[in-house]
Amino acid sequence: MCMNSPTLELLRSHRSIRRYKPEPVPDSAIRAAVEAGQMASTSSSVQPTSVIVVKDHRKRERLAELCGPQRYVAEAGAFLVFLADTRRHRLACERDGLTYDTRLEAFMVSIIDTALMAEKTVIAFEAMGYGICYIGGLRTRTSEVDELLDLPEGVYPLFGLCVGVPDEQPSKRPRLPVEAVLFEDRYPDDDKLLNIMSEYDEQYCQYLKQRGAKTIEGWSERMAKKFAKPERTDLAAYYRGKGARLD
Amino acid sequence: MCMNSPTLELLRSHRSIRRYKPEPVPDSAIRAAVEAGQMASTSSSVQPTSVIVVKDHRKRERLAELCGPQRYVAEAGAFLVFLADTRRHRLACERDGLTYDTRLEAFMVSIIDTALMAEKTVIAFEAMGYGICYIGGLRTRTSEVDELLDLPEGVYPLFGLCVGVPDEQPSKRPRLPVEAVLFEDRYPDDDKLLNIMSEYDEQYCQYLKQRGAKTIEGWSERMAKKFAKPERTDLAAYYRGKGARLD
């Protein structure tokens, strides 16, 4: 089996792109990428994903505010919203006189399969020469995003995606060494993880220095601060309000 | 931008593979695929994923039971377990005297980013000529999987992955027409969805007939039955027991 191919090279070369040339992404490219994405694996064929391409200028401007503000949400060639979508399943139940009745498992499948589909769509865009940036900020002011896109019960906004012709060449952000994430037969001891993390912290500081970052700190220090305060604390209430069962 | 390339062709050609030739997948290939996967986007660099390659013969046999039973879990060239992993973040908090304190958002990011990373890993395997099959059955008997792999607090088993040299060429399972999943500016009306679903149902029945399936029924009928009964009802309790906050 060959471990070098243009596809593997493409997979390795990913960078998130936040500056785009002012060129639109044609509908044909969006359609081709989403159709490729649809070929991702999906549990028992449930296909729990919808994508809204936001073209309306005022909606794009509003989303740029709601997601950050992040200007590239308005400025990228295209902006897509990925929805974990149980609507089609609910409609099928209703039509057949059955009650849609699920628990956390169904919510998780809708998230997992949507993410698998999104990543495949992303790689299709990159194979066509576009750059992308996922927008997790879509989960910050969910109720307002919801209203803007007329989302009915059972449709959960997950993340946005900027797509466009790259106008920057960012350097590679170093990842955890593979030894920190790939194990054999059992999960490792804390000490092993802490040792690898401290090596990685040094590499991460180097990267921040090179990028001219204001605050130079290791990855693990950054993670400790981040996860010591809860984020998006109203998210569970929002998804439950849309019909998701988290129990 | 070019909408035809070997990479796009590869993305479109995905089929889940459940029969494998009796050839192992070398460590070098697993490592290369996971390293490519690590280049997937990850929210604020959190990298919330670990992968356990299960090589121990008895563990493989046991997992084949726990996940189904599904024989290919034991028989595939390799079997990987994907973990949504907050352990490194928790260790960093502990080391810095902070309390790991999150809500549903952190759990969701760990799932989303793990799925993005997994799909990129999968495409890397496929680019090398391997076939794969995701194993959602890993979430059926989670406590036993947990014990088998020594998973500590903060590590959530998500799905398994069979990898190997394909020994079958399954036909393409038809996906929802792109019009049923790709929308512009707003979410569509129920009637539009129901109309497209009924067209797709016919196509799905044709596919089942061709495959010689015992029960011929439309996709939406199948979905209605599936989602009218809750599955894996103890999953939320299990994840909460591992330290996940779902509120």
Short mmCIF file of C-alpha atoms in Angstrom, two decimals:
data_model
loop_
_atom_site.label_atom_id
_atom_site.label_comp_id
_atom_site.label_asym_id
_atom_site.label_seq_id
_atom_site.Cartn_x
_atom_site.Cartn_y
_atom_site.Cartn_z
CA MET A 1 0.00 0.00 0.00
CA CYS A 2 1.33 3.40 -0.95
CA MET A 3 1.74 6.01 1.77
CA ASN A 4 2.41 8.85 -0.65
CA SER A 5 -0.16 10.15 -3.06
CA PRO A 6 -1.57 13.55 -4.06
CA THR A 7 -4.56 12.82 -1.82
CA LEU A 8 -2.42 12.13 1.25
CA GLU A 9 -0.42 15.25 0.49
CA LEU A 10 -3.66 17.25 0.33
CA LEU A 11 -4.86 15.81 3.66
CA ARG A 12 -1.58 16.73 5.34
CA SER A 13 -1.52 20.25 3.92
CA HIS A 14 -4.71 21.53 5.56
CA ARG A 15 -4.62 25.01 7.11
CA SER A 16 -7.65 26.99 8.24
CA ILE A 17 -8.00 30.01 5.93
CA ARG A 18 -9.35 33.29 7.28
CA ARG A 19 -8.52 35.64 4.38
CA TYR A 20 -10.15 35.05 1.01
CA LYS A 21 -9.97 36.63 -2.42
CA PRO A 22 -13.20 38.46 -3.33
CA GLU A 23 -14.39 35.68 -5.64
CA PRO A 24 -17.67 33.84 -5.17
CA VAL A 25 -17.81 30.04 -4.98
CA PRO A 26 -20.10 28.86 -7.80
CA ASP A 27 -23.19 26.82 -6.96
CA SER A 28 -21.81 23.94 -9.03
CA ALA A 29 -18.76 23.68 -6.73
CA ILE A 30 -20.87 23.80 -3.57
CA ARG A 31 -23.18 21.15 -4.95
CA ALA A 32 -20.26 18.93 -5.99
CA ALA A 33 -18.61 19.23 -2.56
CA VAL A 34 -21.83 18.48 -0.67
CA GLU A 35 -22.59 15.50 -2.93
CA ALA A 36 -19.11 14.13 -2.23
CA GLY A 37 -19.72 14.80 1.49
CA GLN A 38 -22.96 12.82 1.36
CA MET A 39 -20.92 9.72 0.53
CA ALA A 40 -19.48 9.76 4.07
CA SER A 41 -20.47 6.83 6.26
CA THR A 42 -23.74 7.22 8.12
CA SER A 43 -25.14 4.96 10.81
CA SER A 44 -27.96 2.73 9.42
CA SER A 45 -28.32 5.18 6.53
CA VAL A 46 -29.91 7.86 8.77
CA GLN A 47 -28.22 10.79 6.91
CA PRO A 48 -28.95 13.30 9.68
CA THR A 49 -27.48 16.38 8.02
CA SER A 50 -28.67 19.45 6.18
CA VAL A 51 -26.64 22.35 4.84
CA ILE A 52 -27.88 25.91 4.32
CA VAL A 53 -25.86 28.08 1.95
CA VAL A 54 -26.33 31.65 3.09
CA LYS A 55 -26.39 33.99 0.10
CA ASP A 56 -28.62 36.80 1.34
CA HIS A 57 -26.29 39.71 2.02
CA ARG A 58 -28.08 40.89 5.17
CA LYS A 59 -28.14 37.39 6.63
CA ARG A 60 -24.40 37.02 5.99
CA GLU A 61 -23.71 40.33 7.74
CA ARG A 62 -25.91 39.33 10.66
CA LEU A 63 -24.22 35.91 10.97
CA ALA A 64 -20.81 37.59 10.96
CA GLU A 65 -21.99 39.48 14.06
CA LEU A 66 -23.65 36.52 15.76
CA CYS A 67 -20.62 34.24 15.27
CA GLY A 68 -18.04 36.53 16.75
CA PRO A 69 -17.96 39.10 15.30
CA GLN A 70 -15.85 37.39 12.63
CA ARG A 71 -15.58 39.41 9.43
CA TYR A 72 -14.62 36.45 7.27
CA VAL A 73 -18.08 34.97 7.81
CA ALA A 74 -19.40 37.87 5.70
CA GLU A 75 -16.41 38.11 3.36
CA ALA A 76 -15.64 34.52 2.35
CA GLY A 77 -16.72 33.41 -1.13
CA ALA A 78 -19.41 31.24 0.46
CA PHE A 79 -20.79 30.53 3.92
CA LEU A 80 -22.45 27.22 4.78
CA VAL A 81 -24.33 26.27 7.93
CA PHE A 82 -24.18 22.61 8.95
CA LEU A 83 -27.26 21.33 10.74
CA ALA A 84 -27.61 18.07 12.65
CA ASP A 85 -31.03 17.26 11.28
CA THR A 86 -33.63 14.88 12.69
CA ARG A 87 -36.51 16.64 10.89
CA ARG A 88 -36.85 14.08 8.09
CA HIS A 89 -37.01 11.26 10.67
CA ARG A 90 -39.67 13.09 12.66
CA LEU A 91 -41.77 13.73 9.56
CA ALA A 92 -41.56 10.03 8.64
CA CYS A 93 -42.74 9.02 12.14
CA GLU A 94 -45.62 11.51 12.02
CA ARG A 95 -46.72 10.33 8.57
CA ASP A 96 -46.75 6.71 9.76
CA GLY A 97 -48.63 7.47 12.98
CA LEU A 98 -45.60 6.75 15.17
CA THR A 99 -44.10 8.86 17.96
CA TYR A 100 -40.51 10.02 17.49
CA ASP A 101 -38.96 8.78 20.72
CA THR A 102 -35.19 8.89 21.21
CA ARG A 103 -32.51 9.56 23.82
CA LEU A 104 -28.93 10.90 23.80
CA GLU A 105 -27.89 8.23 21.27
CA ALA A 106 -29.97 9.81 18.46
CA PHE A 107 -28.61 13.29 19.27
CA MET A 108 -25.05 11.94 19.24
CA VAL A 109 -25.51 10.13 15.93
CA SER A 110 -26.87 13.34 14.40
CA ILE A 111 -23.74 15.18 15.55
CA ILE A 112 -21.20 12.46 14.67
CA ASP A 113 -22.59 11.79 11.19
CA THR A 114 -22.90 15.51 10.43
CA ALA A 115 -19.25 16.03 11.38
CA LEU A 116 -18.14 13.05 9.23
CA MET A 117 -20.11 14.48 6.31
CA ALA A 118 -18.76 18.00 6.89
CA GLU A 119 -15.13 16.89 6.93
CA LYS A 120 -15.61 14.98 3.70
CA THR A 121 -17.25 18.08 2.16
CA VAL A 122 -14.30 20.15 3.37
CA ILE A 123 -11.77 17.82 1.77
CA ALA A 124 -13.75 18.00 -1.49
CA PHE A 125 -13.56 21.81 -1.37
CA GLU A 126 -9.83 21.63 -0.68
CA ALA A 127 -9.37 19.17 -3.54
CA MET A 128 -10.92 21.84 -5.81
CA GLY A 129 -8.41 24.40 -4.56
CA TYR A 130 -10.61 26.25 -2.06
CA GLY A 131 -9.69 27.10 1.52
CA ILE A 132 -12.05 26.69 4.46
CA CYS A 133 -12.55 27.64 8.08
CA TYR A 134 -15.00 25.97 10.46
CA ILE A 135 -17.02 28.44 12.57
CA GLY A 136 -17.84 27.01 16.00
CA GLY A 137 -19.04 30.52 16.91
CA LEU A 138 -22.34 29.51 15.33
CA ARG A 139 -23.12 27.89 18.72
CA THR A 140 -22.70 31.14 20.66
CA ARG A 141 -26.02 32.88 19.94
CA THR A 142 -28.00 29.87 18.75
CA SER A 143 -31.50 31.29 19.27
CA GLU A 144 -30.77 34.23 16.99
CA VAL A 145 -29.15 31.98 14.33
CA ASP A 146 -32.20 29.74 14.63
CA GLU A 147 -34.62 32.59 13.94
CA LEU A 148 -32.54 33.93 11.05
CA LEU A 149 -32.65 30.56 9.23
CA ASP A 150 -36.24 29.53 10.15
CA LEU A 151 -35.13 26.30 11.80
CA PRO A 152 -38.01 24.02 12.85
CA GLU A 153 -38.10 21.51 15.71
CA GLY A 154 -35.51 18.74 15.41
CA VAL A 155 -32.92 20.79 13.50
CA TYR A 156 -29.78 21.63 15.49
CA PRO A 157 -27.27 24.20 14.20
CA LEU A 158 -23.77 22.75 14.74
CA PHE A 159 -21.16 24.92 13.02
CA GLY A 160 -20.59 27.20 10.07
CA LEU A 161 -18.08 26.87 7.26
CA CYS A 162 -16.37 29.66 5.36
CA VAL A 163 -15.22 28.66 1.86
CA GLY A 164 -13.29 30.68 -0.67
CA VAL A 165 -10.17 31.21 -2.73
CA PRO A 166 -7.30 31.55 -0.21
CA ASP A 167 -5.62 34.94 0.09
CA GLU A 168 -3.09 33.87 2.75
CA GLN A 169 -0.68 30.99 3.36
CA PRO A 170 -0.66 30.40 7.11
CA SER A 171 2.02 28.18 8.61
CA LYS A 172 1.12 24.77 9.99
CA ARG A 173 -0.12 24.83 13.58
CA PRO A 174 1.73 21.94 15.25
CA ARG A 175 -0.42 19.06 16.45
CA LEU A 176 0.13 16.86 19.49
CA PRO A 177 2.81 14.26 18.71
CA VAL A 178 1.17 11.09 17.49
CA GLU A 179 2.49 9.29 20.59
CA ALA A 180 0.14 11.45 22.67
CA VAL A 181 -2.97 10.29 20.83
CA LEU A 182 -2.32 6.82 19.38
CA PHE A 183 -2.12 3.93 21.84
CA GLU A 184 -2.04 0.15 21.80
CA ASP A 185 -4.59 -2.09 23.54
CA ARG A 186 -5.18 0.19 26.55
CA TYR A 187 -5.32 3.80 27.62
CA PRO A 188 -1.97 5.03 28.99
CA ASP A 189 -1.08 6.35 32.45
CA ASP A 190 -1.39 10.05 33.31
CA ASP A 191 2.39 10.39 33.73
CA LYS A 192 3.03 9.31 30.17
CA LEU A 193 0.52 11.86 28.88
CA LEU A 194 1.91 14.67 31.05
CA ASN A 195 5.45 14.00 29.81
CA ILE A 196 4.47 14.15 26.15
CA MET A 197 2.35 17.24 26.79
CA SER A 198 5.29 19.11 28.26
CA GLU A 199 7.46 18.35 25.21
CA TYR A 200 4.64 19.57 22.99
CA ASP A 201 4.26 22.74 25.07
CA GLU A 202 7.79 23.79 24.09
CA GLN A 203 7.08 23.23 20.42
CA TYR A 204 3.82 25.16 20.76
CA CYS A 205 5.60 28.15 22.33
CA GLN A 206 8.07 28.18 19.43
CA TYR A 207 5.17 28.26 17.01
CA LEU A 208 3.51 31.17 18.85
CA LYS A 209 6.80 33.11 18.86
CA GLN A 210 7.18 32.59 15.11
CA ARG A 211 3.63 33.82 14.54
CA GLY A 212 4.36 36.91 16.66
CA ALA A 213 1.64 36.07 19.18
CA LYS A 214 1.15 38.50 22.08
CA THR A 215 0.90 35.80 24.74
CA ILE A 216 3.45 33.00 24.58
CA GLU A 217 2.21 30.04 26.58
CA GLY A 218 2.26 26.28 26.24
CA TRP A 219 -0.67 24.34 24.82
CA SER A 220 -1.48 22.70 28.14
CA GLU A 221 -1.45 26.00 30.02
CA ARG A 222 -3.84 27.40 27.43
CA MET A 223 -6.11 24.35 27.73
CA ALA A 224 -6.12 24.54 31.53
CA LYS A 225 -7.35 28.16 31.42
CA LYS A 226 -9.88 27.43 28.72
CA PHE A 227 -11.49 24.46 30.44
CA ALA A 228 -11.58 26.03 33.90
CA LYS A 229 -14.52 28.18 32.87
CA PRO A 230 -17.71 26.83 31.30
CA GLU A 231 -18.56 28.10 27.81
CA ARG A 232 -21.94 28.44 26.09
CA THR A 233 -23.81 27.48 29.24
CA ASP A 234 -27.24 27.87 27.62
CA LEU A 235 -26.55 25.41 24.80
CA ALA A 236 -28.18 22.36 26.41
CA ALA A 237 -31.36 24.32 27.13
CA TYR A 238 -31.42 25.55 23.55
CA TYR A 239 -31.07 22.04 22.02
CA ARG A 240 -33.61 20.58 24.45
CA GLY A 241 -35.97 23.37 23.41
CA LYS A 242 -35.55 22.19 19.79
CA GLY A 243 -36.63 18.69 20.76
CA ALA A 244 -33.27 17.02 21.50
CA ARG A 245 -33.21 14.46 24.29
CA LEU A 246 -29.94 14.58 26.20
CA ASP A 247 -30.88 11.90 28.71
CA MET B 1 -11.48 25.40 -9.98
CA CYS B 2 -11.44 21.80 -11.11
CA MET B 3 -14.31 19.55 -10.08
CA ASN B 4 -12.63 16.37 -11.25
CA SER B 5 -9.52 14.98 -9.66
CA PRO B 6 -8.35 11.63 -8.31
CA THR B 7 -9.11 12.91 -4.80
CA LEU B 8 -12.72 13.82 -5.65
CA GLU B 9 -13.09 10.46 -7.35
CA LEU B 10 -11.83 8.74 -4.20
CA LEU B 11 -14.25 10.72 -2.00
CA ARG B 12 -17.20 9.76 -4.22
CA SER B 13 -16.23 6.09 -4.37
CA HIS B 14 -16.56 5.32 -0.64
CA ARG B 15 -18.29 2.10 0.35
CA SER B 16 -18.28 0.54 3.81
CA ILE B 17 -16.30 -2.70 3.64
CA ARG B 18 -17.29 -5.66 5.83
CA ARG B 19 -15.19 -8.42 4.24
CA TYR B 20 -11.42 -8.17 4.37
CA LYS B 21 -8.49 -10.19 3.09
CA PRO B 22 -6.50 -11.84 5.90
CA GLU B 23 -3.67 -9.29 5.73
CA PRO B 24 -2.64 -7.12 8.66
CA VAL B 25 -2.43 -3.34 8.35
CA PRO B 26 1.16 -2.35 9.19
CA ASP B 27 1.83 0.06 12.06
CA SER B 28 3.41 2.49 9.61
CA ALA B 29 0.12 2.78 7.69
CA ILE B 30 -1.93 3.27 10.85
CA ARG B 31 0.48 5.91 12.08
CA ALA B 32 0.45 7.72 8.70
CA ALA B 33 -3.36 7.72 8.56
CA VAL B 34 -3.73 9.00 12.14
CA GLU B 35 -1.11 11.71 11.55
CA ALA B 36 -3.02 12.84 8.46
CA GLY B 37 -6.21 12.75 10.55
CA GLN B 38 -4.62 14.95 13.19
CA MET B 39 -4.41 17.73 10.60
CA ALA B 40 -8.21 18.03 10.66
CA SER B 41 -9.56 21.30 12.02
CA THR B 42 -9.98 21.45 15.77
CA SER B 43 -11.68 24.18 17.79
CA SER B 44 -9.08 26.42 19.51
CA SER B 45 -6.52 23.64 19.05
CA VAL B 46 -8.15 21.46 21.72
CA GLN B 47 -7.40 18.18 19.87
CA PRO B 48 -9.86 16.13 21.93
CA THR B 49 -9.20 12.73 20.37
CA SER B 50 -7.32 9.55 21.17
CA VAL B 51 -7.17 6.33 19.19
CA ILE B 52 -6.51 2.87 20.59
CA VAL B 53 -5.34 0.23 18.12
CA VAL B 54 -6.52 -3.10 19.47
CA LYS B 55 -3.96 -5.80 18.68
CA ASP B 56 -4.45 -8.20 21.56
CA HIS B 57 -6.27 -11.18 20.09
CA ARG B 58 -8.50 -11.78 23.10
CA LYS B 59 -9.52 -8.13 23.27
CA ARG B 60 -10.40 -8.18 19.56
CA GLU B 61 -12.56 -11.25 20.04
CA ARG B 62 -14.26 -9.70 23.05
CA LEU B 63 -14.91 -6.43 21.18
CA ALA B 64 -16.42 -8.38 18.28
CA GLU B 65 -18.93 -9.74 20.82
CA LEU B 66 -19.56 -6.44 22.59
CA CYS B 67 -20.13 -4.52 19.34
CA GLY B 68 -22.72 -6.80 17.85
CA PRO B 69 -21.64 -9.56 17.58
CA GLN B 70 -19.90 -8.40 14.38
CA ARG B 71 -17.28 -10.85 13.16
CA TYR B 72 -15.43 -8.31 11.05
CA VAL B 73 -14.41 -6.46 14.23
CA ALA B 74 -12.23 -9.50 14.99
CA GLU B 75 -11.30 -10.31 11.40
CA ALA B 76 -10.38 -6.97 9.82
CA GLY B 77 -6.68 -6.24 9.31
CA ALA B 78 -6.85 -3.65 12.10
CA PHE B 79 -9.39 -2.37 14.59
CA LEU B 80 -9.22 1.15 15.99
CA VAL B 81 -11.27 2.68 18.81
CA PHE B 82 -11.93 6.41 18.57
CA LEU B 83 -12.20 8.19 21.90
CA ALA B 84 -13.52 11.70 22.51
CA ASP B 85 -10.83 12.60 24.99
CA THR B 86 -10.86 15.39 27.59
CA ARG B 87 -8.24 13.66 29.75
CA ARG B 88 -5.30 15.84 28.64
CA HIS B 89 -7.34 18.98 29.41
CA ARG B 90 -8.25 17.68 32.84
CA LEU B 91 -4.64 16.80 33.64
CA ALA B 92 -3.56 20.32 32.60
CA CYS B 93 -6.18 21.88 34.90
CA GLU B 94 -5.13 19.67 37.79
CA ARG B 95 -1.45 20.47 37.31
CA ASP B 96 -2.21 24.22 37.31
CA GLY B 97 -4.46 24.07 40.37
CA LEU B 98 -7.62 24.80 38.36
CA THR B 99 -10.93 22.96 38.36
CA TYR B 100 -12.03 21.43 35.06
CA ASP B 101 -15.49 22.96 34.74
CA THR B 102 -17.46 22.55 31.52
CA ARG B 103 -20.99 22.02 30.19
CA LEU B 104 -22.52 20.38 27.10
CA GLU B 105 -20.38 22.59 24.81
CA ALA B 106 -17.14 20.83 25.81
CA PHE B 107 -18.73 17.39 25.36
CA MET B 108 -20.01 18.39 21.93
CA VAL B 109 -16.65 19.78 20.82
CA SER B 110 -14.98 16.54 21.89
CA ILE B 111 -17.46 14.61 19.73
CA ILE B 112 -17.43 16.93 16.71
CA ASP B 113 -13.65 17.24 16.53
CA THR B 114 -13.17 13.51 17.03
CA ALA B 115 -15.53 12.81 14.13
CA LEU B 116 -13.76 15.35 11.89
CA MET B 117 -10.44 13.73 12.74
CA ALA B 118 -11.80 10.21 12.22
CA GLU B 119 -13.20 10.99 8.77
CA LYS B 120 -9.88 12.48 7.70
CA THR B 121 -8.11 9.36 9.01
CA VAL B 122 -10.57 7.22 7.06
CA ILE B 123 -9.94 9.08 3.82
CA ALA B 124 -6.19 8.64 4.38
CA PHE B 125 -6.70 4.87 4.76
CA GLU B 126 -8.82 4.81 1.61
CA ALA B 127 -6.17 6.81 -0.25
CA MET B 128 -3.72 4.02 0.65
CA GLY B 129 -6.10 1.44 -0.80
CA TYR B 130 -7.64 0.14 2.43
CA GLY B 131 -11.34 -0.28 3.07
CA ILE B 132 -13.06 0.72 6.30
CA CYS B 133 -16.24 0.31 8.31
CA TYR B 134 -17.27 2.49 11.25
CA ILE B 135 -18.60 0.53 14.22
CA GLY B 136 -21.28 2.47 16.11
CA GLY B 137 -21.95 -0.75 18.02
CA LEU B 138 -19.08 0.32 20.29
CA ARG B 139 -21.71 2.42 22.11
CA THR B 140 -23.93 -0.57 22.90
CA ARG B 141 -22.11 -2.07 25.88
CA THR B 142 -19.97 0.90 26.83
CA SER B 143 -19.17 -0.12 30.41
CA GLU B 144 -17.63 -3.38 29.24
CA VAL B 145 -15.66 -1.68 26.45
CA ASP B 146 -14.51 0.85 29.03
CA GLU B 147 -13.18 -1.84 31.35
CA LEU B 148 -11.50 -3.74 28.52
CA LEU B 149 -9.49 -0.66 27.46
CA ASP B 150 -8.79 0.81 30.94
CA LEU B 151 -10.48 4.13 30.15
CA PRO B 152 -10.05 6.76 32.87
CA GLU B 153 -12.41 9.65 33.71
CA GLY B 154 -12.94 12.10 30.87
CA VAL B 155 -12.39 9.60 28.06
CA TYR B 156 -15.55 8.76 26.09
CA PRO B 157 -15.61 5.82 23.63
CA LEU B 158 -17.39 7.02 20.46
CA PHE B 159 -17.05 4.43 17.70
CA GLY B 160 -14.77 1.73 16.35
CA LEU B 161 -13.20 1.45 12.93
CA CYS B 162 -12.40 -1.71 10.98
CA VAL B 163 -9.58 -1.29 8.46
CA GLY B 164 -8.23 -3.79 5.99
CA VAL B 165 -7.66 -4.88 2.43
CA PRO B 166 -11.15 -5.13 0.84
CA ASP B 167 -12.40 -8.57 -0.13
CA GLU B 168 -15.71 -7.38 -1.56
CA GLN B 169 -17.00 -4.66 -3.88
CA PRO B 170 -20.38 -3.60 -2.54
CA SER B 171 -22.64 -1.44 -4.69
CA LYS B 172 -23.23 2.18 -3.78
CA ARG B 173 -26.03 2.71 -1.28
CA PRO B 174 -28.05 5.63 -2.72
CA ARG B 175 -28.01 8.82 -0.66
CA LEU B 176 -30.80 11.36 -0.28
CA PRO B 177 -30.92 13.59 -3.39
CA VAL B 178 -28.86 16.70 -2.79
CA GLU B 179 -32.06 18.79 -3.01
CA ALA B 180 -33.22 17.13 0.22
CA VAL B 181 -30.18 18.31 2.19
CA LEU B 182 -28.80 21.48 0.56
CA PHE B 183 -30.89 24.64 0.96
CA GLU B 184 -30.53 28.38 0.36
CA ASP B 185 -30.91 31.04 3.06
CA ARG B 186 -33.62 29.25 5.06
CA TYR B 187 -34.85 25.83 6.08
CA PRO B 188 -37.57 24.49 3.73
CA ASP B 189 -41.20 23.57 4.45
CA ASP B 190 -42.19 20.07 5.55
CA ASP B 191 -44.11 19.45 2.31
CA LYS B 192 -41.02 19.98 0.21
CA LEU B 193 -39.07 17.50 2.35
CA LEU B 194 -41.86 14.91 2.29
CA ASN B 195 -42.09 15.10 -1.51
CA ILE B 196 -38.36 14.54 -2.00
CA MET B 197 -38.38 11.76 0.58
CA SER B 198 -41.07 9.84 -1.28
CA GLU B 199 -39.08 10.00 -4.54
CA TYR B 200 -36.04 8.75 -2.66
CA ASP B 201 -38.08 5.94 -1.10
CA GLU B 202 -38.70 4.46 -4.54
CA GLN B 203 -35.01 4.59 -5.39
CA TYR B 204 -34.17 3.01 -2.03
CA CYS B 205 -36.61 0.12 -2.65
CA GLN B 206 -34.96 -0.52 -6.04
CA TYR B 207 -31.58 -0.68 -4.31
CA LEU B 208 -32.88 -3.15 -1.70
CA LYS B 209 -34.38 -5.36 -4.43
CA GLN B 210 -31.07 -5.39 -6.32
CA ARG B 211 -29.26 -6.39 -3.14
CA GLY B 212 -31.76 -9.21 -2.58
CA ALA B 213 -32.86 -7.81 0.79
CA LYS B 214 -35.52 -9.77 2.69
CA THR B 215 -37.61 -6.71 3.59
CA ILE B 216 -38.24 -4.18 0.84
CA GLU B 217 -39.28 -0.86 2.36
CA GLY B 218 -38.64 2.79 1.67
CA TRP B 219 -36.00 4.76 3.51
CA SER B 220 -38.55 6.91 5.34
CA GLU B 221 -40.57 3.89 6.48
CA ARG B 222 -37.38 2.37 7.83
CA MET B 223 -36.47 5.62 9.61
CA ALA B 224 -39.95 5.96 11.13
CA LYS B 225 -39.67 2.47 12.66
CA LYS B 226 -36.12 3.06 13.85
CA PHE B 227 -36.77 6.36 15.61
CA ALA B 228 -40.03 5.29 17.22
CA LYS B 229 -38.09 3.28 19.79
CA PRO B 230 -35.28 4.69 21.91
CA GLU B 231 -31.86 3.02 21.49
CA ARG B 232 -28.97 2.77 23.96
CA THR B 233 -31.00 4.30 26.75
CA ASP B 234 -28.18 4.00 29.30
CA LEU B 235 -25.67 5.98 27.26
CA ALA B 236 -26.22 9.37 28.96
CA ALA B 237 -25.78 7.80 32.39
CA TYR B 238 -22.58 6.12 31.24
CA TYR B 239 -21.02 9.33 29.85
CA ARG B 240 -22.09 11.33 32.91
CA GLY B 241 -20.45 8.65 35.02
CA LYS B 242 -17.21 9.27 33.09
CA GLY B 243 -17.34 12.97 33.97
CA ALA B 244 -19.22 14.41 30.98
CA ARG B 245 -21.58 17.31 31.68
CA LEU B 246 -24.63 17.15 29.42
CA ASP B 247 -26.30 20.24 30.89
#
